[in-house]
mmCIF file of C-alpha atoms in Angstrom:
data_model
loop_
_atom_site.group_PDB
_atom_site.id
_atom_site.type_symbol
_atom_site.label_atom_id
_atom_site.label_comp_id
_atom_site.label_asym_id
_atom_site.label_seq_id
_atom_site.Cartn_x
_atom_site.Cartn_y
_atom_site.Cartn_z
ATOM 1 C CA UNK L 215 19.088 31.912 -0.942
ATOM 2 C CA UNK L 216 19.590 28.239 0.281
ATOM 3 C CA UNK L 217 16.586 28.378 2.275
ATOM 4 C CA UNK L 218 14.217 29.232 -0.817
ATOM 5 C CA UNK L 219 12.164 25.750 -1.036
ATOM 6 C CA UNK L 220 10.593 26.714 -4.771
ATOM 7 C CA UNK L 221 7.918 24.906 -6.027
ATOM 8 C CA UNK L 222 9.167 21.053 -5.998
ATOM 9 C CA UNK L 223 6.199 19.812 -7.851
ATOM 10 C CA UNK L 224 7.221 17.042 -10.447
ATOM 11 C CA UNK L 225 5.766 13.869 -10.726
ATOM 12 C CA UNK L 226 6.629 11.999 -7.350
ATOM 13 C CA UNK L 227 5.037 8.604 -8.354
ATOM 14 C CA UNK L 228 9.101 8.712 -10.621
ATOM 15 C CA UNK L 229 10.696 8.750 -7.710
ATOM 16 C CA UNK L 230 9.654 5.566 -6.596
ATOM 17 C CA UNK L 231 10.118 3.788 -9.797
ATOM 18 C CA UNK L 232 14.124 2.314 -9.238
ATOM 19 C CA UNK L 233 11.623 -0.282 -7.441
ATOM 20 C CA UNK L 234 8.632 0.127 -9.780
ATOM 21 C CA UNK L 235 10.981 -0.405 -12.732
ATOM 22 C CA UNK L 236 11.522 -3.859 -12.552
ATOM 23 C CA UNK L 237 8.146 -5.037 -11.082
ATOM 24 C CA UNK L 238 6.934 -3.430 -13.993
ATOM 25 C CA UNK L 239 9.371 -5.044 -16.676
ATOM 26 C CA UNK L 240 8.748 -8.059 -14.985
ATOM 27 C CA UNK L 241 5.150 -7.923 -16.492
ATOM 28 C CA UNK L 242 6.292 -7.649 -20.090
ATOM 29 C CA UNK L 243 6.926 -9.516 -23.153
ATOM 30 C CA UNK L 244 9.809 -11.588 -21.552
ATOM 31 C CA UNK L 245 7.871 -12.612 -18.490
ATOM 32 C CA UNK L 246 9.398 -15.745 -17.762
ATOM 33 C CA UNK L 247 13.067 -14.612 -18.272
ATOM 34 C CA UNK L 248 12.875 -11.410 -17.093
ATOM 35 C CA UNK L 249 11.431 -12.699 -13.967
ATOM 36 C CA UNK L 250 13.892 -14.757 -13.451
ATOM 37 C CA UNK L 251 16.352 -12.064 -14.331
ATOM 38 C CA UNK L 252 14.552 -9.834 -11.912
ATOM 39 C CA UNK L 253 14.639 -11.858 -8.836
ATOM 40 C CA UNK L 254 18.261 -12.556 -9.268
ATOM 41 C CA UNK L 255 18.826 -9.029 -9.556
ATOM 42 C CA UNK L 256 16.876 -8.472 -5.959
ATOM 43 C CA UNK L 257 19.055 -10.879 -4.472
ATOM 44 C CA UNK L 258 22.013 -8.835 -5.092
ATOM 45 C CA UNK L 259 20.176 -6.103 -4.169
ATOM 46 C CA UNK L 260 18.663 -7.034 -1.035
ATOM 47 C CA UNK L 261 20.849 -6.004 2.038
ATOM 48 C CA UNK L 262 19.688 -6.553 5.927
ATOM 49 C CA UNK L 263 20.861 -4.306 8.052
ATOM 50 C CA UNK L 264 21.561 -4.827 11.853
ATOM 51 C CA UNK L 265 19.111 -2.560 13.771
ATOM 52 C CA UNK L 266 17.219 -2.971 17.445
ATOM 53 C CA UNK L 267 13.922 -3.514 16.990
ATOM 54 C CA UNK L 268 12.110 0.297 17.006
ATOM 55 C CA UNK L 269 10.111 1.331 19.687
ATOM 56 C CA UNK L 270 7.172 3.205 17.208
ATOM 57 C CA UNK L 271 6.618 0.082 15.970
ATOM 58 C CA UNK L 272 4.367 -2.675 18.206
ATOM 59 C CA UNK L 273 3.505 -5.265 15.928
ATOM 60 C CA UNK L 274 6.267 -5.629 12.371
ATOM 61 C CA UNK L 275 4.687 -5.002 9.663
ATOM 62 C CA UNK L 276 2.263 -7.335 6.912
ATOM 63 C CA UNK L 277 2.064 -6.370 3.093
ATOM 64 C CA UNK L 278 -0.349 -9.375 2.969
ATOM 65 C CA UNK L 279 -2.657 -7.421 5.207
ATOM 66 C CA UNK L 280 -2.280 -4.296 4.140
ATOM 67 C CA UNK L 281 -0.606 -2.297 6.512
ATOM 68 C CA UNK L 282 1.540 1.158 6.046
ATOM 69 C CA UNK L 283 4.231 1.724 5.891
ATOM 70 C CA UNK L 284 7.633 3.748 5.643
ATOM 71 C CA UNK L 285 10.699 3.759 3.825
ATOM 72 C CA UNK L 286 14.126 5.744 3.678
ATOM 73 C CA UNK L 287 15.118 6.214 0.511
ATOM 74 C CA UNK L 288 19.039 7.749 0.681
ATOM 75 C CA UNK L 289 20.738 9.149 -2.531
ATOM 76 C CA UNK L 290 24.272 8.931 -1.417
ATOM 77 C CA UNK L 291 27.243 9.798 -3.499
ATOM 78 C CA UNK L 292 29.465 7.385 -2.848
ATOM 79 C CA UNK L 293 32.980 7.278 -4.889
ATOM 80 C CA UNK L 294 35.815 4.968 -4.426
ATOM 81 C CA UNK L 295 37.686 5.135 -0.976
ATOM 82 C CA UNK L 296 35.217 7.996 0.724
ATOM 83 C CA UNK L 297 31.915 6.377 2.770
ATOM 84 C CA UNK L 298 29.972 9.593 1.006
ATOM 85 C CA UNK L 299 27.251 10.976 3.052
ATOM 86 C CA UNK L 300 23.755 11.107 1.723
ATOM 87 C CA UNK L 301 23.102 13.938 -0.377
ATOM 88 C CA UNK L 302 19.329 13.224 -0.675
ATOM 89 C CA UNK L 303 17.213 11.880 1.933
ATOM 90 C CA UNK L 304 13.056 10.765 1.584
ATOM 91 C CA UNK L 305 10.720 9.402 3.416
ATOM 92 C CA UNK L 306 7.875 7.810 1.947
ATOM 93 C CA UNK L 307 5.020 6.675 4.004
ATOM 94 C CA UNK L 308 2.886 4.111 1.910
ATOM 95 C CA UNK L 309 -0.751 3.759 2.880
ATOM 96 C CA UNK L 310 -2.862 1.305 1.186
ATOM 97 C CA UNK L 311 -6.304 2.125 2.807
ATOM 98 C CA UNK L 312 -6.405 5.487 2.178
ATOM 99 C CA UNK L 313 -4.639 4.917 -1.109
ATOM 100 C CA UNK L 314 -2.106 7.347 -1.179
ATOM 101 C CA UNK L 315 1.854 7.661 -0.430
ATOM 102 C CA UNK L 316 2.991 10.933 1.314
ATOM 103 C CA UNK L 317 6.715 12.007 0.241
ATOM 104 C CA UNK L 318 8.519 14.207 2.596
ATOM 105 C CA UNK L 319 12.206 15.594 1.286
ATOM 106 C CA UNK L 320 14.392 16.194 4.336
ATOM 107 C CA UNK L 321 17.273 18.864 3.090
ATOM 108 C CA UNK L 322 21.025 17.507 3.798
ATOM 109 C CA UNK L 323 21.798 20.620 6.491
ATOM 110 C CA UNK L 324 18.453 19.752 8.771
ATOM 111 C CA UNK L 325 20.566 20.470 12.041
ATOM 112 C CA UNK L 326 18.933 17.306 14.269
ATOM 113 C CA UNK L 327 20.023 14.742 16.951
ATOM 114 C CA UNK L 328 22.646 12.377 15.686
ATOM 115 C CA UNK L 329 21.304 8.976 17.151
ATOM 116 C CA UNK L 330 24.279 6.989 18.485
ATOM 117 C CA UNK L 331 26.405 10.155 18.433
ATOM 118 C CA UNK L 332 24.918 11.978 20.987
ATOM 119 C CA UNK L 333 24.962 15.431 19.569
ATOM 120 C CA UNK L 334 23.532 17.373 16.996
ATOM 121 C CA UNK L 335 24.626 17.939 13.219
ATOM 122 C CA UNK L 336 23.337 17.951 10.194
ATOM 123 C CA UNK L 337 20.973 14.795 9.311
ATOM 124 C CA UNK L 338 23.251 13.756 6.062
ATOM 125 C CA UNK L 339 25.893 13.174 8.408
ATOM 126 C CA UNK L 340 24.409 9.994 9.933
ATOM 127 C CA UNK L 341 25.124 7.847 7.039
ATOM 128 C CA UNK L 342 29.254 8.874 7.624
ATOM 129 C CA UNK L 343 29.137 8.236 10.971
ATOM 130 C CA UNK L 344 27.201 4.951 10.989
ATOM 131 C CA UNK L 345 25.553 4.351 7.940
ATOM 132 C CA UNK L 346 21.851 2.977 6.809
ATOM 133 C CA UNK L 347 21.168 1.897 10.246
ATOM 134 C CA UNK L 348 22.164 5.764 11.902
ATOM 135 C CA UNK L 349 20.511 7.200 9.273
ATOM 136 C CA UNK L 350 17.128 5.418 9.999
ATOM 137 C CA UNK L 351 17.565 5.597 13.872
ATOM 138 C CA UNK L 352 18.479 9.215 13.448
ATOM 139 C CA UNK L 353 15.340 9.968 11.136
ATOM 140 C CA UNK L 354 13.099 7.703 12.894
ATOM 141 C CA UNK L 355 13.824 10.292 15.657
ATOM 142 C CA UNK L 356 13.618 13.267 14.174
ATOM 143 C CA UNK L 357 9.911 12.641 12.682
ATOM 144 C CA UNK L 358 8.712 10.035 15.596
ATOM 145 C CA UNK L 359 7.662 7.725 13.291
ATOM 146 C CA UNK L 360 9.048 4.268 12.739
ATOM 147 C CA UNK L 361 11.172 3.710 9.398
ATOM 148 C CA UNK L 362 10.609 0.153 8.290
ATOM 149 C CA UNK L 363 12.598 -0.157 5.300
ATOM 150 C CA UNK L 364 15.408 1.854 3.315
ATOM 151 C CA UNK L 365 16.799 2.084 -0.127
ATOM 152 C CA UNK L 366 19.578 3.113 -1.089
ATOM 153 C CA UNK L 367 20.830 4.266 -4.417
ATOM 154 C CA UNK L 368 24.879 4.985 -5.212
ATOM 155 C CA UNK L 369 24.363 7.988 -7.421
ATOM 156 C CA UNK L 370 27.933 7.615 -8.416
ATOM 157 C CA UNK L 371 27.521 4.259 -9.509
ATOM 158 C CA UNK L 372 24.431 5.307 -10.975
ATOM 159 C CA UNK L 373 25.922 6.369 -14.811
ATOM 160 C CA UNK L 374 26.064 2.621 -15.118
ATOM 161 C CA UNK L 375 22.286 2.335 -14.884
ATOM 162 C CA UNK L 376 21.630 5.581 -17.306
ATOM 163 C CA UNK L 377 23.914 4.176 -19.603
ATOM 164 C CA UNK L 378 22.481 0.811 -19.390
ATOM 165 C CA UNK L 379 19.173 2.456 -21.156
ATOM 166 C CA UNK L 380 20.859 3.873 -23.980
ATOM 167 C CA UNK L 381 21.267 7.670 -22.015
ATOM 168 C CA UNK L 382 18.209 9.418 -20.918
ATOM 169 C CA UNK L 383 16.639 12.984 -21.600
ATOM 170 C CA UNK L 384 15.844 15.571 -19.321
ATOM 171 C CA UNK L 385 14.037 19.615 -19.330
ATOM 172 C CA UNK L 386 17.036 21.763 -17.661
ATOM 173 C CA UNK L 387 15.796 25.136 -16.786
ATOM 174 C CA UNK L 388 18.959 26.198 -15.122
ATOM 175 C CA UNK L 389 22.007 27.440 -17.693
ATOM 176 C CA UNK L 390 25.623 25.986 -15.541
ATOM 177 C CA UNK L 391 28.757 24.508 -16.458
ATOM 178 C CA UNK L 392 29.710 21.298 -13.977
ATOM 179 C CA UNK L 393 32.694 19.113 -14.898
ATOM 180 C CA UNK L 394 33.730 20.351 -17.590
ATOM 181 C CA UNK L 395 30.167 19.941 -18.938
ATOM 182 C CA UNK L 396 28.187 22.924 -20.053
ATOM 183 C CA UNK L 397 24.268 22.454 -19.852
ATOM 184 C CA UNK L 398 22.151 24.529 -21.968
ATOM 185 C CA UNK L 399 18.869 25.218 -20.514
ATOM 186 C CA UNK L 400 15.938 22.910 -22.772
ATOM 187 C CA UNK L 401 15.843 19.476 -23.462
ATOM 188 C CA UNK L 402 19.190 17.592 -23.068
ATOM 189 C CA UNK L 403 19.777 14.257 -24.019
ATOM 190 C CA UNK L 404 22.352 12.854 -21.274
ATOM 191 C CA UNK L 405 24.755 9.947 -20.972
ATOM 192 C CA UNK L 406 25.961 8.195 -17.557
ATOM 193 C CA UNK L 407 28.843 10.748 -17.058
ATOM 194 C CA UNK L 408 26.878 13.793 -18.161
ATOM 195 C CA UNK L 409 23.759 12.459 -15.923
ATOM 196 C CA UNK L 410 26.015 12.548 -12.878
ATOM 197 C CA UNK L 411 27.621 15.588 -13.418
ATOM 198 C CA UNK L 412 24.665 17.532 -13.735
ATOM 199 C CA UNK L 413 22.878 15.983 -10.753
ATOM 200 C CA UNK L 414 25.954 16.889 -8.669
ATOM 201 C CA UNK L 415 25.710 21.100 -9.306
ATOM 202 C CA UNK L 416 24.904 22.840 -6.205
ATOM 203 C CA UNK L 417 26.550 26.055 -5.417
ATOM 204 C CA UNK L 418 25.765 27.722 -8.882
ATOM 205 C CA UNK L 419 21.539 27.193 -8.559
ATOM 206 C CA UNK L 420 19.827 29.936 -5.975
ATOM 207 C CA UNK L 421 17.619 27.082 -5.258
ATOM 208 C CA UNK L 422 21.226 24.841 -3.240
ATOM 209 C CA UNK L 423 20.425 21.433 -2.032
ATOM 210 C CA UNK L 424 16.679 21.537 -3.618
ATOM 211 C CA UNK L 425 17.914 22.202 -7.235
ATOM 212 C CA UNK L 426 20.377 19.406 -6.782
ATOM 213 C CA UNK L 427 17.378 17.311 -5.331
ATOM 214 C CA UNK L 428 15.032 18.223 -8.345
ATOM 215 C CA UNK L 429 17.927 17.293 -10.685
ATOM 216 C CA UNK L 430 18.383 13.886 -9.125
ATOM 217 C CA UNK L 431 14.707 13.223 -9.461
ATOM 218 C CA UNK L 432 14.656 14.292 -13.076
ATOM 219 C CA UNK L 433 17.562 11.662 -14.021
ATOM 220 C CA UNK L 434 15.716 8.811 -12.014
ATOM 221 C CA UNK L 435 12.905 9.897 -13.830
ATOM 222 C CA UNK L 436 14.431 9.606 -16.911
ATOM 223 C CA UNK L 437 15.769 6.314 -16.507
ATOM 224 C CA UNK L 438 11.918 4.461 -15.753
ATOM 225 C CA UNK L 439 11.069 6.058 -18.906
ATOM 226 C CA UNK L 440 13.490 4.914 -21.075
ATOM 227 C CA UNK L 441 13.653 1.617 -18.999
ATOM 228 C CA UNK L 442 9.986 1.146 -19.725
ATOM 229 C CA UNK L 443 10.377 1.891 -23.362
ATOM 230 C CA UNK L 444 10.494 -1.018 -26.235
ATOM 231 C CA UNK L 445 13.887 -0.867 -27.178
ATOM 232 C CA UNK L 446 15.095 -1.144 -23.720
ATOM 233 C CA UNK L 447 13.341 -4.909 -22.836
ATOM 234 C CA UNK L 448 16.002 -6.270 -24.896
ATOM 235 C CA UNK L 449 18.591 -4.659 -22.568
ATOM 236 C CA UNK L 450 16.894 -5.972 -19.225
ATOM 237 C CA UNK L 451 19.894 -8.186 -18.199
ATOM 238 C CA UNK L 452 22.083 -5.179 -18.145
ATOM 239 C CA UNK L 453 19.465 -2.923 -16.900
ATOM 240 C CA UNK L 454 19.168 -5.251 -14.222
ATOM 241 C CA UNK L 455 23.246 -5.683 -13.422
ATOM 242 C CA UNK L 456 23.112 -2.158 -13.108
ATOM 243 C CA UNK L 457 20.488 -1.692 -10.281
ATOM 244 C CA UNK L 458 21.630 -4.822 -8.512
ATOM 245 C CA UNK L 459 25.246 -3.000 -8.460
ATOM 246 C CA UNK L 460 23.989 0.142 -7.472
ATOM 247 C CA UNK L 461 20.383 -0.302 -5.221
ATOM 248 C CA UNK L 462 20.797 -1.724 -1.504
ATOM 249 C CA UNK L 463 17.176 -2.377 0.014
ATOM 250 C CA UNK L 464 16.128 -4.336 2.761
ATOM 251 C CA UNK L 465 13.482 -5.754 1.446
ATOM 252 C CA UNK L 466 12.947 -9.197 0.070
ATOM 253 C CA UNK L 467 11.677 -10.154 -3.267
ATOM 254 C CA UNK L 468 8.643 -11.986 -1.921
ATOM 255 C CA UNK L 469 7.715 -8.633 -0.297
ATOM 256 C CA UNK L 470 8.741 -6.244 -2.731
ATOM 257 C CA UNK L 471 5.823 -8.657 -5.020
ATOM 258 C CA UNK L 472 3.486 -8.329 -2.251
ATOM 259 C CA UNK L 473 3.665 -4.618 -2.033
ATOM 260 C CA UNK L 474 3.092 -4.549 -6.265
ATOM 261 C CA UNK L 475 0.069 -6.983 -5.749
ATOM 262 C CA UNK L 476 -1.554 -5.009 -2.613
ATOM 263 C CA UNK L 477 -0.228 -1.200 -2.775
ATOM 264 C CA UNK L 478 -0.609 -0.447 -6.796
ATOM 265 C CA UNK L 479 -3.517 1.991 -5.957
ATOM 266 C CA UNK L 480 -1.849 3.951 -3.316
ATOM 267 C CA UNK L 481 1.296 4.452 -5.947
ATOM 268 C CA UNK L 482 -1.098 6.248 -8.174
ATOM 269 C CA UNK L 483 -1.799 9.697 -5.856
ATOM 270 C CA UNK L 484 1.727 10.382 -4.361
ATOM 271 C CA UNK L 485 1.530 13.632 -2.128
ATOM 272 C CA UNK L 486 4.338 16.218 -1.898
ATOM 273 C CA UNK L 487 5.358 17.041 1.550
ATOM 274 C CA UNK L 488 7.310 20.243 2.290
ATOM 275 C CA UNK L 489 9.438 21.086 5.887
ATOM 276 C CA UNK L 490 10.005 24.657 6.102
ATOM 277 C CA UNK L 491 13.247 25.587 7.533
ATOM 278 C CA UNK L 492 15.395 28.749 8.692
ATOM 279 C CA UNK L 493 19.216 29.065 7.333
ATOM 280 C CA UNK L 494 21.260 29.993 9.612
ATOM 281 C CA UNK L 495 25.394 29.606 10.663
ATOM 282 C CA UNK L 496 26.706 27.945 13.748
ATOM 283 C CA UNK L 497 30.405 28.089 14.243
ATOM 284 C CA UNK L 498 30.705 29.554 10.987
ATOM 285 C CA UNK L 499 28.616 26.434 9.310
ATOM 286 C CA UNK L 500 25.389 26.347 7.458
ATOM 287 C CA UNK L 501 22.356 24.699 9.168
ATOM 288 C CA UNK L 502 18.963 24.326 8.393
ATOM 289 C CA UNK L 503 16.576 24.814 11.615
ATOM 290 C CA UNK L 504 13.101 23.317 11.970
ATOM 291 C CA UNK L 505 10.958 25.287 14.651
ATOM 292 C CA UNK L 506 9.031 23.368 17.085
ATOM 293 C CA UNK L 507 5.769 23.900 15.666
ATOM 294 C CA UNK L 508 6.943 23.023 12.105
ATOM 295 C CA UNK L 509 8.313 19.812 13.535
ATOM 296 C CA UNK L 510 5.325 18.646 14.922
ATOM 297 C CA UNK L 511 3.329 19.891 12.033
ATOM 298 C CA UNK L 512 5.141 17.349 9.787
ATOM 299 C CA UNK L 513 5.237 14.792 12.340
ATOM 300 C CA UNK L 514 1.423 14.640 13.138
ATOM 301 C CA UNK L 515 0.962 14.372 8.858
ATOM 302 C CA UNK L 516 3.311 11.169 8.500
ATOM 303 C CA UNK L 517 1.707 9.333 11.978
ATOM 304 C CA UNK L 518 -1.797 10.205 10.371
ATOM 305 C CA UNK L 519 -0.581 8.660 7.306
ATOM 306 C CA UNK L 520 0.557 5.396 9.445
ATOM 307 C CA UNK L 521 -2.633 5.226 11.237
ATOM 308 C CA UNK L 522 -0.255 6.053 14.180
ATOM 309 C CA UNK L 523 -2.711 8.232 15.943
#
């Protein structure tokens, strides 16, 4: 059934590492030039976006100091002459005080408020109809919490980066053919094209949008560890043309060191949020609806997280 959530485990503290990943290389053998390497690469990475100033949040906020935070991160399969619409969407609220970071996965079909639409549709739509800034706005709303930041990774573009590291391996536990590819279930070593078509199998795992979300996961995964490995630190400058090409953030480099200096603790005990939904079809399409109560279950986690409350 699409609405069976499974058990999502998995090491979350992965997730984050597209950012983590080059902080962390930063630190290594080639500190000078990779640094240098590295904040080049953030400059092509770094993206503002044009967005009114949000309502949850009083005062911006100051890595110096400490604060939380959040941040939309947006898998979006984006090919050549199509927008794409963002297949995976996660919240991450960062909080430095009680050292921890709470990850909530919102599935694609979430039927919510569009926010600058004015109707209702499934969240993953935002990003068609007005990109990173609809998405946040529309997200924003749906949890009541303020989304500070976003990042954005182009999972088509995102071969490039597996390849990059020499391929990657992964633990498939899910036999299906996508592509013309056939994937065994085991230990698979996988190359950029391979990585991408196995990431993109839906329809064939009971487990829908949160199989293709645990696949995505396991190839990011995959790419911090062979990033991180020995034989990759001679392949930074590729590594890094590769994320700079295919990661859009908002934040700046100055921050993005602040937030390695100040938040390492809270990066080491990620928490695994779950929203329970109910499928159900609406004009003949598929939603996923959140009841009241689980709405504001999830919602009074994340502000308590934010020291909202």
């Amino acid at each position: 059934m699409r609405s069976e959530k499974g058990k999502r485990k998995g090491k979350w503290l992965k997730i984050t590492g597209i950012i983590l990943l080059v902080l962390l290389i930063a630190g290594g053998a080639y500190a000078y030039t990779v640094y240098n390497s590295f904040k080049n690469a953030v400059e092509t990475m770094h993206q503002p976006i044009k967005r009114e100033k949000s309502e949850k949040r009083q005062e911006p906020v100051t890595f110096k100091e400490k604060d939380p935070f959040s941040v939309l991160m947006l898998g979006v399969d984006e090919r050549q002459g199509d927008k794409g619409r963002s297949d995976t969407i996660i919240v991450l609220a960062v909080n430095p005080n009680n050292n921890s970071v709470k990850m909530l996965s919102i599935p694609r079909d979430t039927r919510t408020e569009i926010i600058g639409k004015g109707k209702e549709d499934k969240i993953n739509h935002a990003y068609a109809f007005g990109g990173v800034p609809m998405s946040m706005d529309t997200v924003e709303n749906f949890l009541d919490i303020p989304i500070d930041y976003y990042m954005q990774v182009n999972m088509e573009g995102f071969k490039d980066i597996v390849d990059a590291v020499g391929g990657i391996k992964v633990n498939n536990d899910l036999d299906f053919t996508q592509d013309g590819f056939h994937f065994t279930k085991g230990e698979l070593n996988l190359n950029g094209e391979q990585a991408l078509s196995y990431t993109r199998m839906r329809y064939e795992d009971p487990r829908g949008d949160f199989g293709r979300q645990t696949r995505q996961r396991q190839i990011i995964e995959g790419v911090i560890q062979e990033g991180l490995s020995v034989s990759s630190m001679t392949n930074f400058s590729e590594i890094f043309a590769a994320l700079g090409k295919n990661v859009k953030t908002n934040l700046t480099f100055d921050q993005l060191m602040d937030i390695q200096k100040n938040y390492k603790e809270a990066g080491k005990n990620i928490q695994q949020m779950e929203i329970q939904e109910q499928g159900t079809k609406i004009d003949k399409i598929y939603y996923g609806l959140v009841s009241p109560e689980e709405k504001q279950r999830v919602q009074n986690e994340l502000k308590a997280q934010l020291e909202l409350n």
